[in-house]
Coordinates of N, CA and C in Angstrom, one line a residue:
Chain A
X1 N -77.5 43.9 -10.9 CA -76.3 43.6 -10.1 C -75.2 43.0 -10.9
X2 N -74.4 44.3 -11.4 CA -72.9 43.8 -11.4 C -72.7 42.8 -11.2
X3 N -72.2 41.4 -11.9 CA -71.0 40.5 -11.5 C -70.5 39.9 -12.1
X4 N -69.9 38.8 -11.6 CA -69.3 38.0 -12.0 C -69.5 36.4 -11.9
X5 N -70.4 35.8 -13.0 CA -70.7 34.2 -12.9 C -70.1 33.4 -13.6
X6 N -70.0 32.0 -12.5 CA -68.9 30.8 -12.9 C -70.6 29.4 -12.7
X7 N -70.2 29.1 -13.9 CA -71.0 27.9 -14.0 C -69.7 27.0 -14.4
X8 N -70.1 25.7 -14.2 CA -71.2 25.0 -13.2 C -70.6 25.3 -11.5
X9 N -71.2 25.2 -11.0 CA -70.6 25.9 -9.0 C -69.7 24.5 -8.9
X10 N -70.3 23.3 -9.3 CA -69.8 22.5 -9.1 C -69.9 21.2 -10.1
X11 N -68.5 20.5 -10.0 CA -68.4 20.3 -11.4 C -67.5 18.4 -10.8
X12 N -67.6 17.3 -11.5 CA -67.2 15.9 -11.2 C -66.5 15.6 -12.8
X13 N -65.6 15.5 -12.3 CA -65.3 14.6 -14.0 C -64.8 13.1 -13.5
X14 N -64.7 12.0 -14.6 CA -63.6 11.2 -14.4 C -61.9 11.5 -14.9
X15 N -61.4 11.0 -14.5 CA -59.3 11.0 -14.5 C -59.3 10.8 -16.2
X16 N -59.2 11.9 -16.9 CA -59.0 12.4 -18.3 C -59.6 12.4 -19.3
X17 N -60.8 12.8 -18.7 CA -62.0 13.2 -19.2 C -62.4 14.8 -20.0
X18 N -62.2 15.7 -20.7 CA -61.8 16.6 -20.9 C -63.5 18.2 -20.2
X19 N -62.7 19.0 -19.4 CA -64.1 19.2 -18.8 C -63.9 20.7 -18.9
X20 N -64.9 21.8 -18.9 CA -64.9 23.2 -19.8 C -65.3 23.7 -18.6
X21 N -65.1 25.2 -17.9 CA -65.9 25.5 -17.3 C -65.5 27.1 -17.1
X22 N -67.0 27.8 -17.1 CA -67.0 29.3 -17.8 C -66.8 30.0 -16.8
X23 N -67.3 31.6 -17.4 CA -66.7 32.3 -16.2 C -68.0 33.9 -17.2
X24 N -68.7 34.7 -17.2 CA -68.9 35.3 -17.5 C -69.1 36.6 -16.5
X25 N -68.8 37.6 -17.3 CA -69.4 39.4 -16.3 C -69.8 40.4 -16.6
X26 N -70.4 41.0 -16.1 CA -71.5 42.2 -16.6 C -70.7 43.2 -16.5
X27 N -69.5 42.7 -15.3 CA -69.1 44.3 -14.9 C -68.2 45.7 -16.0
X28 N -68.3 45.1 -17.6 CA -67.8 45.3 -18.3 C -66.2 46.0 -18.2
X29 N -65.5 45.1 -17.7 CA -64.1 45.1 -17.6 C -63.1 44.0 -17.8
X30 N -62.0 44.6 -18.2 CA -61.3 44.4 -19.5 C -60.3 43.7 -19.6
X31 N -59.5 43.1 -18.2 CA -58.8 42.4 -17.5 C -59.9 40.9 -16.5
X32 N -59.5 39.6 -17.2 CA -59.8 38.7 -16.4 C -59.4 37.5 -16.4
X33 N -59.2 36.9 -15.4 CA -58.1 36.2 -14.9 C -58.9 34.5 -14.2
X34 N -58.0 33.7 -14.4 CA -58.3 32.3 -14.2 C -57.2 32.0 -12.7
X35 N -57.7 31.5 -11.5 CA -56.7 30.9 -10.8 C -57.6 29.5 -10.3
X36 N -55.9 28.6 -9.4 CA -56.7 27.5 -9.0 C -55.9 27.8 -7.3
X37 N -57.6 27.1 -6.6 CA -57.5 27.1 -5.1 C -57.0 25.8 -4.7
X38 N -56.7 25.4 -4.1 CA -56.3 24.4 -2.9 C -56.5 24.3 -1.5
X39 N -56.9 23.6 -1.3 CA -56.7 23.8 0.6 C -56.0 24.3 1.0
X40 N -56.0 25.8 1.5 CA -55.4 25.8 2.7 C -54.1 26.9 1.3
X41 N -54.6 26.9 0.3 CA -53.7 27.4 0.2 C -53.6 28.8 -0.8
X42 N -52.5 30.1 -1.2 CA -53.2 31.0 -2.0 C -53.4 30.8 -3.4
X43 N -54.5 31.5 -3.7 CA -55.1 31.3 -5.6 C -54.4 31.2 -6.3
X44 N -53.8 30.5 -7.3 CA -53.1 30.5 -8.3 C -52.9 31.1 -9.5
X45 N -52.7 31.9 -9.9 CA -53.0 32.3 -11.4 C -52.7 31.8 -12.4
X46 N -54.3 31.0 -13.3 CA -53.3 30.6 -14.8 C -52.9 31.0 -15.5
X47 N -54.0 31.9 -16.1 CA -54.1 32.8 -17.0 C -54.7 33.9 -16.9
X48 N -54.1 35.0 -17.6 CA -55.3 36.1 -17.8 C -55.1 36.6 -18.8
X49 N -56.6 37.2 -19.1 CA -56.6 38.5 -20.8 C -56.4 39.6 -20.3
X50 N -55.6 40.5 -21.1 CA -55.9 41.4 -21.3 C -56.5 42.4 -22.1
X51 N -57.6 42.7 -22.6 CA -58.7 43.0 -23.4 C -58.5 41.3 -24.3
X52 N -57.9 41.8 -26.0 CA -58.3 40.3 -25.8 C -56.4 39.5 -26.1
X53 N -55.4 40.3 -25.9 CA -53.9 39.6 -25.2 C -54.7 38.7 -24.2
X54 N -54.0 37.2 -24.7 CA -53.5 36.1 -23.6 C -52.6 36.6 -23.1
X55 N -52.2 35.6 -21.7 CA -50.8 35.4 -21.6 C -51.5 34.4 -20.3
X56 N -50.3 33.9 -20.6 CA -50.2 32.6 -20.0 C -48.8 32.3 -18.6
X57 N -49.1 32.1 -17.1 CA -47.9 31.6 -16.8 C -47.2 31.1 -17.3
X58 N -46.2 31.0 -16.3 CA -45.1 30.1 -16.9 C -45.3 28.5 -16.8
X59 N -45.7 28.8 -15.4 CA -46.0 27.3 -14.4 C -47.2 26.3 -14.9
X60 N -48.3 27.3 -15.4 CA -49.4 26.7 -15.9 C -49.2 25.1 -16.9
X61 N -49.8 24.2 -16.6 CA -49.6 23.1 -17.1 C -50.1 23.0 -18.6
X62 N -49.8 22.1 -19.8 CA -50.3 22.4 -21.1 C -51.4 21.7 -20.7
X63 N -51.9 21.0 -19.6 CA -53.1 20.6 -19.8 C -54.4 21.3 -19.8
X64 N -54.1 23.3 -19.2 CA -55.4 24.2 -19.1 C -54.5 25.1 -20.4
X65 N -55.8 25.0 -20.8 CA -56.3 26.3 -21.7 C -57.3 27.2 -21.7
X66 N -57.4 28.2 -22.3 CA -58.3 29.1 -22.1 C -59.0 29.6 -23.6
X67 N -59.7 30.2 -23.4 CA -60.3 31.1 -25.2 C -61.0 31.9 -24.3
X68 N -61.1 33.3 -24.5 CA -62.6 34.4 -24.4 C -62.6 35.2 -25.3
X69 N -64.1 34.5 -25.8 CA -64.0 34.5 -27.6 C -65.2 36.3 -27.2
X70 N -65.2 36.5 -26.3 CA -66.1 38.0 -25.9 C -64.8 38.9 -24.7
X71 N -65.4 40.0 -24.5 CA -65.4 40.6 -23.3 C -65.6 39.8 -21.9
X72 N -67.0 39.3 -22.5 CA -68.1 39.2 -21.3 C -67.4 38.0 -21.1
X73 N -67.1 36.9 -21.6 CA -67.0 35.4 -21.7 C -65.6 34.8 -21.1
X74 N -65.2 33.8 -20.4 CA -64.2 33.3 -20.5 C -64.6 32.5 -20.3
X75 N -63.3 31.3 -20.5 CA -63.6 29.8 -20.2 C -62.3 29.3 -20.2
X76 N -62.9 27.7 -19.0 CA -61.1 27.3 -18.9 C -61.5 25.7 -19.6
X77 N -60.7 25.5 -20.1 CA -60.2 24.3 -20.1 C -59.2 22.7 -20.1
X78 N -59.9 22.0 -19.1 CA -58.8 21.1 -19.1 C -58.8 19.7 -19.5
X79 N -57.9 20.0 -20.2 CA -58.2 18.7 -21.5 C -57.7 17.5 -20.8
X80 N -57.4 17.0 -20.0 CA -57.1 15.5 -19.8 C -57.0 15.6 -18.1
X81 N -57.6 15.4 -17.0 CA -57.8 15.9 -16.0 C -57.1 14.8 -15.0
X82 N -56.7 15.1 -13.9 CA -55.6 14.3 -13.2 C -56.1 14.6 -11.9
X83 N -56.5 13.9 -10.8 CA -56.6 13.9 -9.6 C -56.3 15.1 -8.9
X84 N -54.4 15.6 -9.5 CA -54.3 16.7 -8.9 C -54.7 18.1 -9.0
X85 N -55.6 18.0 -10.3 CA -56.4 19.0 -11.1 C -58.0 19.4 -10.1
X86 N -57.8 18.9 -8.7 CA -59.0 18.9 -8.1 C -58.7 20.3 -7.6
X87 N -59.9 20.8 -7.7 CA -59.1 22.2 -6.6 C -60.4 23.2 -6.8
X88 N -60.5 24.5 -6.5 CA -61.6 25.2 -7.0 C -60.6 26.7 -7.7
X89 N -61.7 26.7 -8.6 CA -61.2 27.3 -9.9 C -62.3 28.9 -9.7
X90 N -61.4 29.4 -9.5 CA -61.6 31.3 -10.0 C -61.6 32.2 -10.6
X91 N -62.8 32.4 -11.3 CA -62.2 33.6 -12.4 C -62.8 34.6 -11.3
X92 N -61.9 35.9 -12.0 CA -62.0 37.2 -11.7 C -62.0 38.3 -12.5
X93 N -62.4 39.4 -12.8 CA -61.8 40.3 -13.5 C -61.3 41.6 -12.3
X94 N -60.4 42.5 -13.7 CA -60.4 44.0 -13.2 C -60.6 45.3 -14.6
X95 N -60.1 46.2 -13.9 CA -59.8 47.6 -15.1 C -59.1 48.0 -15.2
X96 N -58.6 48.2 -15.9 CA -57.2 48.6 -16.5 C -56.8 50.1 -15.8
X97 N -56.2 51.0 -15.4 CA -56.1 51.7 -15.5 C -56.6 52.7 -14.1
X98 N -57.5 52.0 -13.3 CA -57.9 51.7 -12.1 C -57.4 51.4 -11.2
X99 N -57.9 50.0 -10.2 CA -57.6 50.5 -9.1 C -56.6 48.5 -8.6
X100 N -56.7 48.2 -9.6 CA -56.2 46.9 -9.4 C -57.3 46.4 -8.9
X101 N -58.2 46.6 -8.2 CA -58.6 45.7 -7.6 C -59.2 44.4 -8.4
X102 N -59.6 43.8 -8.2 CA -59.7 42.1 -8.8 C -61.4 41.5 -7.6
X103 N -62.1 41.6 -8.6 CA -63.9 40.8 -8.6 C -63.9 39.1 -8.6
X104 N -63.7 38.4 -7.8 CA -64.3 37.5 -7.8 C -65.5 36.6 -8.3
X105 N -65.4 36.0 -9.1 CA -66.7 35.1 -9.0 C -67.5 33.9 -7.7
X106 N -67.8 32.5 -7.9 CA -68.3 32.5 -6.9 C -67.1 30.7 -7.0
X107 N -67.0 30.7 -8.0 CA -65.7 29.8 -7.9 C -66.5 28.0 -8.3
X108 N -65.7 27.7 -9.6 CA -66.4 26.0 -9.6 C -65.6 25.2 -8.6
X109 N -66.0 23.7 -7.6 CA -65.0 23.2 -7.4 C -65.3 21.9 -8.1
X110 N -64.0 21.7 -8.3 CA -63.7 20.6 -9.5 C -64.1 19.4 -8.8
X111 N -64.4 18.5 -8.6 CA -63.5 17.0 -8.1 C -62.9 15.8 -9.1
X112 N -62.1 15.5 -9.1 CA -61.9 14.3 -10.0 C -61.1 13.3 -9.8
X113 N -62.8 11.9 -10.5 CA -62.8 10.9 -9.9 C -61.8 8.9 -10.7
Chain B
X1 N -38.5 35.7 -5.8 CA -39.5 35.6 -6.1 C -40.3 36.2 -5.5
X2 N -41.5 37.5 -6.3 CA -42.2 38.4 -5.6 C -43.0 37.7 -3.9
X3 N -43.0 37.3 -3.0 CA -43.6 36.6 -2.4 C -44.4 38.2 -1.8
X4 N -45.9 37.4 -0.7 CA -46.4 38.0 0.1 C -46.8 37.0 1.3
X5 N -46.6 37.4 2.6 CA -45.8 36.3 3.8 C -47.1 36.7 4.8
X6 N -48.0 35.5 4.9 CA -49.2 35.7 6.6 C -48.8 34.5 7.0
X7 N -49.3 34.8 8.2 CA -48.8 32.9 9.4 C -50.6 32.7 8.8
X8 N -50.4 31.3 8.7 CA -51.4 31.2 8.6 C -52.6 30.7 9.7
X9 N -52.7 31.0 11.0 CA -52.8 30.8 11.9 C -53.4 29.8 12.6
X10 N -54.4 29.4 13.2 CA -55.2 30.0 13.0 C -55.2 31.0 14.5
X11 N -55.5 32.4 14.0 CA -55.6 33.6 15.0 C -57.1 33.6 15.9
X12 N -57.1 33.5 17.1 CA -58.5 33.4 17.7 C -58.1 34.9 18.4
X13 N -60.0 35.5 18.8 CA -60.0 35.8 19.4 C -61.6 36.1 20.6
X14 N -61.9 36.7 21.3 CA -62.9 37.0 22.0 C -64.0 37.8 21.4
X15 N -65.2 37.1 21.0 CA -66.3 38.3 20.3 C -65.9 39.9 21.2
X16 N -65.8 40.8 20.7 CA -65.9 42.1 20.9 C -64.7 42.9 20.7
X17 N -63.2 41.7 20.5 CA -62.2 42.4 20.6 C -61.7 42.5 19.6
X18 N -60.4 43.4 19.2 CA -59.9 43.4 18.1 C -59.1 42.9 17.9
X19 N -59.2 42.3 16.5 CA -58.9 41.4 15.1 C -57.3 42.1 15.2
X20 N -56.4 41.7 14.5 CA -54.9 42.6 14.0 C -53.9 41.0 13.4
X21 N -54.5 41.4 12.0 CA -53.9 40.4 10.3 C -52.7 40.9 10.3
X22 N -51.6 41.0 9.9 CA -50.3 41.0 9.7 C -49.8 40.9 7.9
X23 N -49.4 41.4 7.4 CA -48.5 40.7 5.8 C -47.5 41.4 5.6
X24 N -46.4 41.1 5.4 CA -45.3 41.3 4.7 C -45.5 40.8 3.5
X25 N -44.8 41.5 1.8 CA -44.3 41.5 1.3 C -42.8 41.6 0.7
X26 N -42.5 40.9 -0.2 CA -40.7 41.4 -0.6 C -40.8 42.6 -2.1
X27 N -41.8 42.5 -2.8 CA -41.7 43.3 -4.2 C -41.5 44.7 -3.7
X28 N -40.6 45.4 -3.7 CA -40.8 46.9 -3.3 C -41.4 47.5 -4.2
X29 N -41.6 46.7 -5.4 CA -42.3 47.5 -6.2 C -44.0 48.0 -6.0
X30 N -44.2 46.6 -5.7 CA -45.7 46.4 -5.2 C -46.3 48.2 -4.8
X31 N -47.1 48.5 -5.0 CA -48.1 50.1 -5.2 C -49.5 49.8 -4.0
X32 N -49.9 48.1 -4.7 CA -51.6 48.4 -4.1 C -51.3 47.2 -3.1
X33 N -52.3 47.1 -2.4 CA -52.3 46.2 -1.0 C -53.7 46.3 -1.7
X34 N -54.1 45.0 -0.9 CA -55.9 44.5 -1.0 C -55.8 44.0 0.9
X35 N -56.7 43.5 0.9 CA -57.2 42.1 1.9 C -58.7 42.0 1.7
X36 N -58.7 40.4 1.4 CA -60.1 39.5 0.9 C -60.4 38.4 2.0
X37 N -61.5 38.6 2.0 CA -62.1 37.6 3.4 C -62.0 36.5 2.5
X38 N -62.2 35.2 2.7 CA -62.6 33.9 2.3 C -63.0 33.3 3.3
X39 N -64.4 32.7 3.4 CA -65.2 31.4 4.0 C -65.1 30.7 3.3
X40 N -65.0 29.8 4.7 CA -65.0 28.3 3.6 C -65.7 27.7 2.8
X41 N -65.0 26.8 1.7 CA -65.4 26.8 0.9 C -66.7 28.4 -0.6
X42 N -66.3 29.3 -0.2 CA -66.4 29.9 -1.3 C -64.8 31.4 -1.6
X43 N -65.5 31.8 -2.4 CA -65.0 32.5 -3.4 C -64.4 34.0 -2.1
X44 N -62.8 34.6 -3.1 CA -62.7 35.7 -1.5 C -63.5 36.8 -1.8
X45 N -64.0 37.8 -1.3 CA -64.5 38.7 -1.5 C -63.9 40.3 -1.1
X46 N -63.0 40.7 -1.9 CA -62.5 42.7 -1.6 C -63.3 43.1 -0.4
X47 N -62.7 43.5 0.7 CA -63.1 43.8 1.8 C -62.1 45.3 2.3
X48 N -61.0 45.3 1.7 CA -60.7 47.0 1.7 C -59.7 46.6 0.5
X49 N -59.1 48.0 0.5 CA -57.4 48.2 -0.3 C -56.9 50.0 0.1
X50 N -55.6 49.5 0.2 CA -54.9 50.4 0.6 C -53.8 50.7 -0.7
X51 N -53.3 51.7 -0.9 CA -52.1 52.4 -1.2 C -51.1 53.3 -1.1
X52 N -51.6 54.2 -0.5 CA -51.0 55.3 0.5 C -50.5 54.7 1.9
X53 N -49.3 55.1 2.1 CA -49.0 55.1 4.0 C -49.9 56.2 4.5
X54 N -49.9 54.7 5.7 CA -51.1 55.1 6.6 C -52.0 54.3 6.7
X55 N -53.7 54.9 7.4 CA -54.2 53.9 7.7 C -55.6 54.5 6.9
X56 N -56.4 53.4 6.2 CA -57.6 53.9 6.2 C -58.7 53.2 6.5
X57 N -59.6 53.2 7.1 CA -61.2 53.9 7.6 C -62.0 52.7 6.8
X58 N -62.9 51.5 7.4 CA -63.9 51.6 6.3 C -64.1 51.1 7.7
X59 N -65.6 51.2 8.1 CA -66.5 50.9 8.9 C -65.7 50.0 10.1
X60 N -65.8 48.9 10.6 CA -65.5 48.6 12.1 C -63.5 47.6 11.8
X61 N -63.3 48.0 9.9 CA -61.9 47.6 8.9 C -60.9 48.7 9.5
X62 N -59.6 48.8 9.6 CA -58.4 50.0 9.4 C -57.9 49.5 8.5
X63 N -56.9 49.2 7.3 CA -56.2 49.2 6.7 C -55.1 49.5 7.0
X64 N -53.5 48.7 6.8 CA -52.5 50.1 7.2 C -51.7 49.1 6.9
X65 N -50.7 50.7 6.2 CA -50.0 50.1 4.8 C -48.6 51.4 5.2
X66 N -47.2 50.3 6.1 CA -46.1 51.1 6.2 C -45.1 50.3 4.2
X67 N -45.3 51.2 3.3 CA -43.9 51.0 2.5 C -42.5 50.4 2.8
X68 N -41.4 51.1 4.1 CA -40.7 51.2 3.7 C -40.8 49.8 4.9
X69 N -41.0 49.5 5.8 CA -41.2 48.3 6.2 C -41.4 47.1 5.1
X70 N -42.4 47.6 4.6 CA -43.3 46.7 3.5 C -43.9 45.5 3.8
X71 N -45.0 46.6 4.4 CA -45.8 45.7 5.7 C -47.0 46.6 5.6
X72 N -48.2 45.0 5.5 CA -49.4 45.8 5.7 C -50.1 44.6 6.9
X73 N -51.1 46.0 7.1 CA -52.0 44.8 8.4 C -53.5 45.4 8.3
X74 N -53.8 44.7 8.7 CA -55.7 44.6 8.8 C -56.5 44.7 10.5
X75 N -57.0 46.0 10.8 CA -57.7 45.5 11.7 C -59.1 45.2 12.1
X76 N -59.5 45.0 12.5 CA -61.0 44.3 13.0 C -62.1 45.1 14.3
X77 N -62.4 45.9 14.5 CA -62.3 46.1 15.9 C -63.7 45.2 16.0
X78 N -64.4 45.9 17.1 CA -65.4 44.6 18.2 C -65.9 43.3 16.8
X79 N -64.8 42.4 16.7 CA -65.1 41.0 16.5 C -66.5 40.2 16.4
X80 N -66.9 40.1 15.5 CA -68.0 39.3 15.5 C -67.6 37.8 15.3
X81 N -68.9 37.1 15.5 CA -68.2 35.5 14.6 C -68.1 35.4 13.6
X82 N -69.8 36.3 13.1 CA -69.6 36.4 11.1 C -68.5 36.7 11.1
X83 N -66.9 37.6 11.5 CA -66.0 37.8 11.0 C -65.5 36.5 11.0
X84 N -65.3 35.3 11.7 CA -64.5 33.7 11.3 C -64.7 33.7 10.2
X85 N -63.3 34.2 9.2 CA -63.2 33.3 7.8 C -61.0 33.1 7.6
X86 N -61.5 33.1 6.5 CA -60.1 33.3 5.9 C -59.4 34.9 5.3
X87 N -58.2 35.4 5.9 CA -58.4 36.7 5.4 C -56.6 36.4 4.4
X88 N -57.5 37.2 2.8 CA -56.3 36.3 2.7 C -55.9 38.5 2.1
X89 N -54.4 38.5 2.4 CA -53.4 39.6 1.9 C -52.8 39.6 0.5
X90 N -53.3 40.9 -0.2 CA -52.3 40.2 -1.8 C -51.8 41.8 -2.2
X91 N -51.0 41.8 -3.3 CA -50.0 42.9 -3.4 C -50.4 43.2 -4.5
X92 N -50.0 44.4 -5.6 CA -49.8 44.4 -7.1 C -48.5 45.7 -7.1
X93 N -48.0 44.9 -8.3 CA -47.2 46.3 -8.6 C -47.6 46.7 -9.7
X94 N -47.1 48.4 -10.0 CA -47.8 49.2 -10.9 C -47.0 49.1 -12.5
X95 N -46.0 47.4 -12.6 CA -45.7 47.6 -13.9 C -46.2 46.8 -14.5
X96 N -46.5 47.0 -15.8 CA -47.1 45.6 -16.5 C -48.1 45.3 -16.0
X97 N -48.2 44.2 -16.6 CA -50.6 43.9 -16.4 C -50.8 43.8 -14.5
X98 N -51.8 43.5 -14.5 CA -52.5 43.9 -13.1 C -52.2 42.6 -12.1
X99 N -51.2 42.1 -12.5 CA -50.7 41.2 -11.4 C -50.8 41.4 -9.5
X100 N -51.6 40.6 -9.2 CA -52.0 40.2 -7.6 C -50.7 38.9 -7.3
X101 N -50.5 39.0 -6.7 CA -49.6 38.1 -6.0 C -50.2 37.8 -4.3
X102 N -51.0 36.8 -4.4 CA -52.1 36.5 -2.6 C -50.8 35.4 -1.7
X103 N -50.8 36.1 -0.8 CA -50.5 35.8 0.8 C -51.4 34.0 1.0
X104 N -50.9 33.2 1.7 CA -51.9 32.1 1.5 C -53.0 32.1 2.8
X105 N -53.3 33.5 3.1 CA -54.4 33.9 3.9 C -53.5 33.5 5.9
X106 N -54.7 34.2 6.3 CA -54.5 33.8 7.9 C -56.5 33.7 8.6
X107 N -56.3 32.6 8.7 CA -57.6 32.1 9.4 C -58.2 32.7 10.6
X108 N -59.1 33.7 10.9 CA -59.4 34.1 12.3 C -60.6 33.4 12.4
X109 N -60.7 32.9 13.6 CA -61.6 32.8 15.0 C -62.1 33.8 15.6
X110 N -63.7 34.0 15.7 CA -63.6 35.0 16.4 C -65.0 33.8 17.3
X111 N -63.7 33.8 18.8 CA -65.3 33.1 19.5 C -66.0 33.9 20.4
X112 N -67.5 33.3 20.4 CA -68.4 33.9 21.2 C -68.0 34.1 23.1

C-alpha cells in the first residue's frame, strides 16, 4: 500500500543534542510538509517542499532545518533541541494539481530530557 | 491572520446519536476544506474533503459547506465509541502553494 513512513516513531534526545527525523513516501506526491504538533494544539507548519523548492514558514525557528535529497525522502534536523521542542513531528504529502488533500505519516514523538 | 476556528470541546454524545462538529474560517479565499480525525497520540487521518457549497455524504459522515457564511460542519450519524477522537477542521486557499490551515480540533466523546 502507498504510504507515508516516519522514523523513528519515538525519539528521546538530550537538551542541545542534535537530532534528525526522517520521512519517506511511496505516494509519488511532489509536495512534502513538516508539522510540529503540541498537545491540544493545531499542527503548526514548519516547512514544505514544492518539488525541489524549499519553503520556510516565517516563524519557524532557525534551530530547525530540513533536507529533501530526492522526491521520496525528507529529513527534519533539530540542531540544538530545547525543552520547548518536545512535540509530535508530522510529515505529510500532497499532489499539486489535485485536491489539496494532505496525507500524514504516523508521526515521531520527540522527548527532550 | 487567516484562521480556522473550532470549539475545543469536549462534545459528548450518546452512542447512536448524531454528532455535529462545527468550524468557521476567516479566509474568503479558502476553496477546499477537510476534516481529519486524530486519535490520542496518533497522526491526523483524512476522513472528508469538500470543495463546493452544500452537503457531501460518505457512509455515516456528512460534510457541509457554506462559503457565504464561511462555515463548515461535519455530521456523524449513529455515533460509535470508536468515533471518540479529536476532529480537526482545515482549509486551503487556491493561491500559491498548497498551504492548509488547521483548527485546534474538537474532542468528541461518544458515551456507550
